[in-house]
Structure formats: C-alpha cells, structure tokens
XYZ file of C-alpha atoms in Angstrom:
70
model
C 2.567 -27.681 9.943
C 1.833 -25.320 7.069
C 4.862 -24.719 4.970
C 3.367 -22.376 2.820
C 0.105 -20.580 2.987
C -1.522 -17.405 0.994
C -4.880 -15.472 1.765
C -6.350 -13.739 -0.763
C -3.523 -13.265 -2.905
C -4.508 -11.207 -5.864
C -2.639 -9.449 -9.021
C -3.603 -7.380 -11.604
C -1.011 -6.563 -14.839
C -1.798 -3.496 -16.903
C -1.321 -3.825 -20.912
C -0.448 -0.572 -22.800
C -1.707 -1.187 -26.194
C 0.183 0.367 -29.472
C -0.615 0.668 -32.887
C -4.229 0.831 -34.446
C -6.779 -1.831 -32.990
C -8.352 -4.652 -35.288
C -11.824 -4.468 -36.245
C -12.460 -6.723 -33.462
C -10.910 -5.271 -30.941
C -13.392 -1.951 -32.264
C -16.489 -3.471 -31.962
C -16.063 -5.069 -28.728
C -14.801 -1.875 -27.521
C -10.737 -2.147 -26.873
C -8.056 -0.393 -27.857
C -10.897 2.741 -29.559
C -7.304 4.442 -29.765
C -3.351 3.903 -29.622
C -1.544 3.861 -26.124
C -5.106 3.347 -24.586
C -4.140 1.000 -21.008
C -6.295 -2.299 -20.387
C -5.758 -4.403 -17.008
C -6.312 -8.232 -16.143
C -6.555 -10.111 -13.338
C -3.859 -12.679 -13.278
C -4.602 -13.874 -9.652
C -8.079 -13.119 -8.105
C -8.619 -13.805 -4.448
C -6.610 -17.241 -4.590
C -5.953 -18.898 -1.331
C -3.847 -22.037 -0.319
C -2.486 -23.764 2.183
C 0.487 -26.493 1.454
C 1.406 -28.756 4.687
C 5.345 -30.190 4.926
C 5.651 -32.746 2.807
C 2.923 -32.806 0.337
C 3.096 -32.682 -3.028
C 1.165 -30.073 -5.149
C 1.009 -29.272 -8.850
C -0.574 -26.588 -10.710
C -2.498 -27.637 -14.180
C -3.772 -25.077 -16.665
C -4.419 -23.298 -19.811
C -1.584 -21.027 -20.955
C -1.626 -17.731 -19.125
C -3.704 -18.784 -16.834
C -1.281 -17.886 -13.722
C 0.389 -20.535 -12.273
C 3.578 -18.817 -13.017
C 2.906 -15.594 -11.609
C 1.375 -17.751 -8.309
C 3.978 -19.314 -7.401
C-alpha cells in the first residue's frame, strides 16, 4: 500500500533582483537592468512513490530542492 505518491511535481520560483548587476552577470546576460525578474526550477517533473514502512532519505547539495520537495 502506497503511503505517499507524487507524480510530475514541479515548482518554479521567481526572484526579483535589485541593484546594479555584477560584471559577471552582465557578461552572462543576467541582471541587465535593476529590478529584473529571474526564475528557476526548484523541482521539475519529480515523481516518487513511498510504500508504507519504507525509509527514505534525501541527499543533495544546498539549494537542490530537498526542503521544497517535502
């Protein structure tokens, strides 16, 4: 019996940038104007099924979306 099941879950965050962009951001094309909005996918098409009694651990880098998934 499945206790938890998610199917193709996605979460996109929009971040508004304030201030002057760094030289690196200008070269890469980000932050070309103050107040520009950027977005990024914290989760993209995640599917997961956990059976009753199973133990699950989430491993990943900082900012990888572990907490967002929970």
